[in-house]
PDB file of C-alpha atoms in Angstrom:
ATOM      1  CA  UNK Z 201     -29.849   0.239 -13.253  1.00  0.00           C
ATOM      2  CA  UNK Z 202     -30.040  -0.166  -9.504  1.00  0.00           C
ATOM      3  CA  UNK Z 203     -27.300   0.992  -7.169  1.00  0.00           C
ATOM      4  CA  UNK Z 204     -24.032   1.131  -9.114  1.00  0.00           C
ATOM      5  CA  UNK Z 205     -20.973   2.205  -7.153  1.00  0.00           C
ATOM      6  CA  UNK Z 206     -18.276   4.276  -8.744  1.00  0.00           C
ATOM      7  CA  UNK Z 207     -14.831   2.819  -9.171  1.00  0.00           C
ATOM      8  CA  UNK Z 208     -13.481   5.148  -6.463  1.00  0.00           C
ATOM      9  CA  UNK Z 209     -16.025   3.647  -4.078  1.00  0.00           C
ATOM     10  CA  UNK Z 210     -14.707   0.149  -4.626  1.00  0.00           C
ATOM     11  CA  UNK Z 211     -16.870  -0.602  -7.637  1.00  0.00           C
ATOM     12  CA  UNK Z 212     -14.344  -3.095  -8.992  1.00  0.00           C
ATOM     13  CA  UNK Z 213     -14.987  -5.482  -6.093  1.00  0.00           C
ATOM     14  CA  UNK Z 214     -14.266  -5.596  -2.376  1.00  0.00           C
ATOM     15  CA  UNK Z 215     -14.072  -2.868   0.209  1.00  0.00           C
ATOM     16  CA  UNK Z 216     -12.647   0.536  -0.476  1.00  0.00           C
ATOM     17  CA  UNK Z 217      -8.925   1.150  -0.073  1.00  0.00           C
ATOM     18  CA  UNK Z 218      -9.625   3.909   2.475  1.00  0.00           C
ATOM     19  CA  UNK Z 219     -11.464   1.385   4.670  1.00  0.00           C
ATOM     20  CA  UNK Z 220      -8.400  -0.850   4.957  1.00  0.00           C
ATOM     21  CA  UNK Z 221      -6.061  -0.510   7.957  1.00  0.00           C
ATOM     22  CA  UNK Z 222      -3.071   1.803   7.419  1.00  0.00           C
ATOM     23  CA  UNK Z 223      -4.525   3.294   4.234  1.00  0.00           C
ATOM     24  CA  UNK Z 224      -6.617   6.409   3.838  1.00  0.00           C
ATOM     25  CA  UNK Z 225      -8.153   8.751   1.276  1.00  0.00           C
ATOM     26  CA  UNK Z 226      -4.819   9.950  -0.129  1.00  0.00           C
ATOM     27  CA  UNK Z 227      -3.614   6.390  -0.744  1.00  0.00           C
ATOM     28  CA  UNK Z 228      -7.010   5.530  -2.200  1.00  0.00           C
ATOM     29  CA  UNK Z 229      -6.660   8.385  -4.726  1.00  0.00           C
ATOM     30  CA  UNK Z 230      -3.082   7.428  -5.647  1.00  0.00           C
ATOM     31  CA  UNK Z 231      -3.965   3.767  -6.100  1.00  0.00           C
ATOM     32  CA  UNK Z 232      -7.004   4.664  -8.219  1.00  0.00           C
ATOM     33  CA  UNK Z 233      -4.657   6.639 -10.488  1.00  0.00           C
ATOM     34  CA  UNK Z 234      -2.739   3.416 -11.203  1.00  0.00           C
ATOM     35  CA  UNK Z 235      -5.832   1.241 -11.657  1.00  0.00           C
ATOM     36  CA  UNK Z 236      -6.173  -0.199  -8.143  1.00  0.00           C
ATOM     37  CA  UNK Z 237      -9.610   0.669  -6.806  1.00  0.00           C
ATOM     38  CA  UNK Z 238     -10.454  -1.871  -4.123  1.00  0.00           C
ATOM     39  CA  UNK Z 239      -9.049  -4.314  -1.606  1.00  0.00           C
ATOM     40  CA  UNK Z 240      -9.656  -7.099  -4.136  1.00  0.00           C
ATOM     41  CA  UNK Z 241      -7.604  -5.228  -6.754  1.00  0.00           C
ATOM     42  CA  UNK Z 242      -4.766  -4.650  -4.285  1.00  0.00           C
ATOM     43  CA  UNK Z 243      -4.795  -8.282  -3.187  1.00  0.00           C
ATOM     44  CA  UNK Z 244      -4.695  -9.490  -6.804  1.00  0.00           C
ATOM     45  CA  UNK Z 245      -1.780  -7.197  -7.699  1.00  0.00           C
ATOM     46  CA  UNK Z 246       0.090  -7.415  -4.409  1.00  0.00           C
ATOM     47  CA  UNK Z 247       1.733  -4.729  -2.330  1.00  0.00           C
ATOM     48  CA  UNK Z 248       5.095  -4.859  -4.120  1.00  0.00           C
ATOM     49  CA  UNK Z 249       3.672  -4.425  -7.623  1.00  0.00           C
ATOM     50  CA  UNK Z 250       1.260  -1.756  -6.372  1.00  0.00           C
ATOM     51  CA  UNK Z 251       4.228   0.098  -4.855  1.00  0.00           C
ATOM     52  CA  UNK Z 252       6.119  -0.148  -8.152  1.00  0.00           C
ATOM     53  CA  UNK Z 253       3.133   1.303 -10.015  1.00  0.00           C
ATOM     54  CA  UNK Z 254       2.888   4.147  -7.517  1.00  0.00           C
ATOM     55  CA  UNK Z 255       6.602   4.874  -7.728  1.00  0.00           C
ATOM     56  CA  UNK Z 256       6.427   4.948 -11.528  1.00  0.00           C
ATOM     57  CA  UNK Z 257       3.457   7.333 -11.466  1.00  0.00           C
ATOM     58  CA  UNK Z 258       4.416   9.581  -8.538  1.00  0.00           C
ATOM     59  CA  UNK Z 259       8.153   9.142  -8.063  1.00  0.00           C
ATOM     60  CA  UNK Z 260       9.862   9.503  -4.721  1.00  0.00           C
ATOM     61  CA  UNK Z 261       6.800  11.090  -3.141  1.00  0.00           C
ATOM     62  CA  UNK Z 262       5.818   7.458  -2.577  1.00  0.00           C
ATOM     63  CA  UNK Z 263       7.920   6.236   0.337  1.00  0.00           C
ATOM     64  CA  UNK Z 264       8.577   2.770   1.683  1.00  0.00           C
ATOM     65  CA  UNK Z 265       5.920   3.457   4.312  1.00  0.00           C
ATOM     66  CA  UNK Z 266       3.369   3.121   1.496  1.00  0.00           C
ATOM     67  CA  UNK Z 267       4.741  -0.337   0.714  1.00  0.00           C
ATOM     68  CA  UNK Z 268       4.735  -1.333   4.361  1.00  0.00           C
ATOM     69  CA  UNK Z 269       1.222   0.026   4.852  1.00  0.00           C
ATOM     70  CA  UNK Z 270      -0.191  -1.867   1.876  1.00  0.00           C
ATOM     71  CA  UNK Z 271       1.554  -5.129   2.783  1.00  0.00           C
ATOM     72  CA  UNK Z 272       0.334  -4.991   6.367  1.00  0.00           C
ATOM     73  CA  UNK Z 273      -3.163  -3.874   5.315  1.00  0.00           C
ATOM     74  CA  UNK Z 274      -3.508  -6.992   3.190  1.00  0.00           C
ATOM     75  CA  UNK Z 275      -2.758  -8.985   6.347  1.00  0.00           C
ATOM     76  CA  UNK Z 276      -5.106  -6.782   8.417  1.00  0.00           C
ATOM     77  CA  UNK Z 277      -2.451  -5.592  10.833  1.00  0.00           C
ATOM     78  CA  UNK Z 278      -0.750  -2.282  11.632  1.00  0.00           C
ATOM     79  CA  UNK Z 279       2.273  -1.501   9.490  1.00  0.00           C
ATOM     80  CA  UNK Z 280       4.239  -0.814  12.659  1.00  0.00           C
ATOM     81  CA  UNK Z 281       3.954  -4.540  13.453  1.00  0.00           C
ATOM     82  CA  UNK Z 282       6.193  -5.368  10.505  1.00  0.00           C
ATOM     83  CA  UNK Z 283       9.594  -6.484  11.712  1.00  0.00           C
ATOM     84  CA  UNK Z 284      12.839  -5.174  10.282  1.00  0.00           C
ATOM     85  CA  UNK Z 285      13.423  -8.404   8.332  1.00  0.00           C
ATOM     86  CA  UNK Z 286       9.948  -8.165   6.766  1.00  0.00           C
ATOM     87  CA  UNK Z 287      10.570  -4.553   5.801  1.00  0.00           C
ATOM     88  CA  UNK Z 288      13.923  -5.429   4.260  1.00  0.00           C
ATOM     89  CA  UNK Z 289      12.377  -8.291   2.258  1.00  0.00           C
ATOM     90  CA  UNK Z 290       9.594  -6.034   0.983  1.00  0.00           C
ATOM     91  CA  UNK Z 291      12.017  -3.269   0.036  1.00  0.00           C
ATOM     92  CA  UNK Z 292      14.311  -5.720  -1.737  1.00  0.00           C
ATOM     93  CA  UNK Z 293      11.379  -7.213  -3.649  1.00  0.00           C
ATOM     94  CA  UNK Z 294      10.411  -3.700  -4.733  1.00  0.00           C
ATOM     95  CA  UNK Z 295      13.985  -2.931  -5.781  1.00  0.00           C
ATOM     96  CA  UNK Z 296      14.466  -0.189  -3.186  1.00  0.00           C
ATOM     97  CA  UNK Z 297      17.134  -0.011  -0.514  1.00  0.00           C
ATOM     98  CA  UNK Z 298      15.580   0.108   2.939  1.00  0.00           C
ATOM     99  CA  UNK Z 299      16.735   2.902   5.232  1.00  0.00           C
ATOM    100  CA  UNK Z 300      18.240   2.033   8.591  1.00  0.00           C
ATOM    101  CA  UNK Z 301      15.655   1.305  11.236  1.00  0.00           C
ATOM    102  CA  UNK Z 302      14.841   4.055  13.702  1.00  0.00           C
ATOM    103  CA  UNK Z 303      14.379   3.312  17.365  1.00  0.00           C
ATOM    104  CA  UNK Z 304      10.974   2.011  18.336  1.00  0.00           C
ATOM    105  CA  UNK Z 305      10.613  -0.232  15.287  1.00  0.00           C
ATOM    106  CA  UNK Z 306      10.504  -3.962  15.708  1.00  0.00           C
ATOM    107  CA  UNK Z 307      13.499  -6.068  14.733  1.00  0.00           C
TER     108      UNK Z 307
END
């Protein structure tokens, strides 16, 4: 049957999670555990719902940085480029209270 890729390699369509900006092998493994195996899957589900799935599966080990990283990755930009208002909107949409911003983060 030709060259089939495994689901962990992005077999469900699109590039691998680990190839996206801000995301790496650990996030790729976590997302695969909740049924998100490619950029196309993440884009279809959205960062907020992906974060909710991760939080349900892994609890508080999944921080808001995961949400910010996924949201920014879908826009192909560094998560550190997200402004404070964007972070607050994302956190609110996910049903999580955002922590106060530390110095060096954009407002």
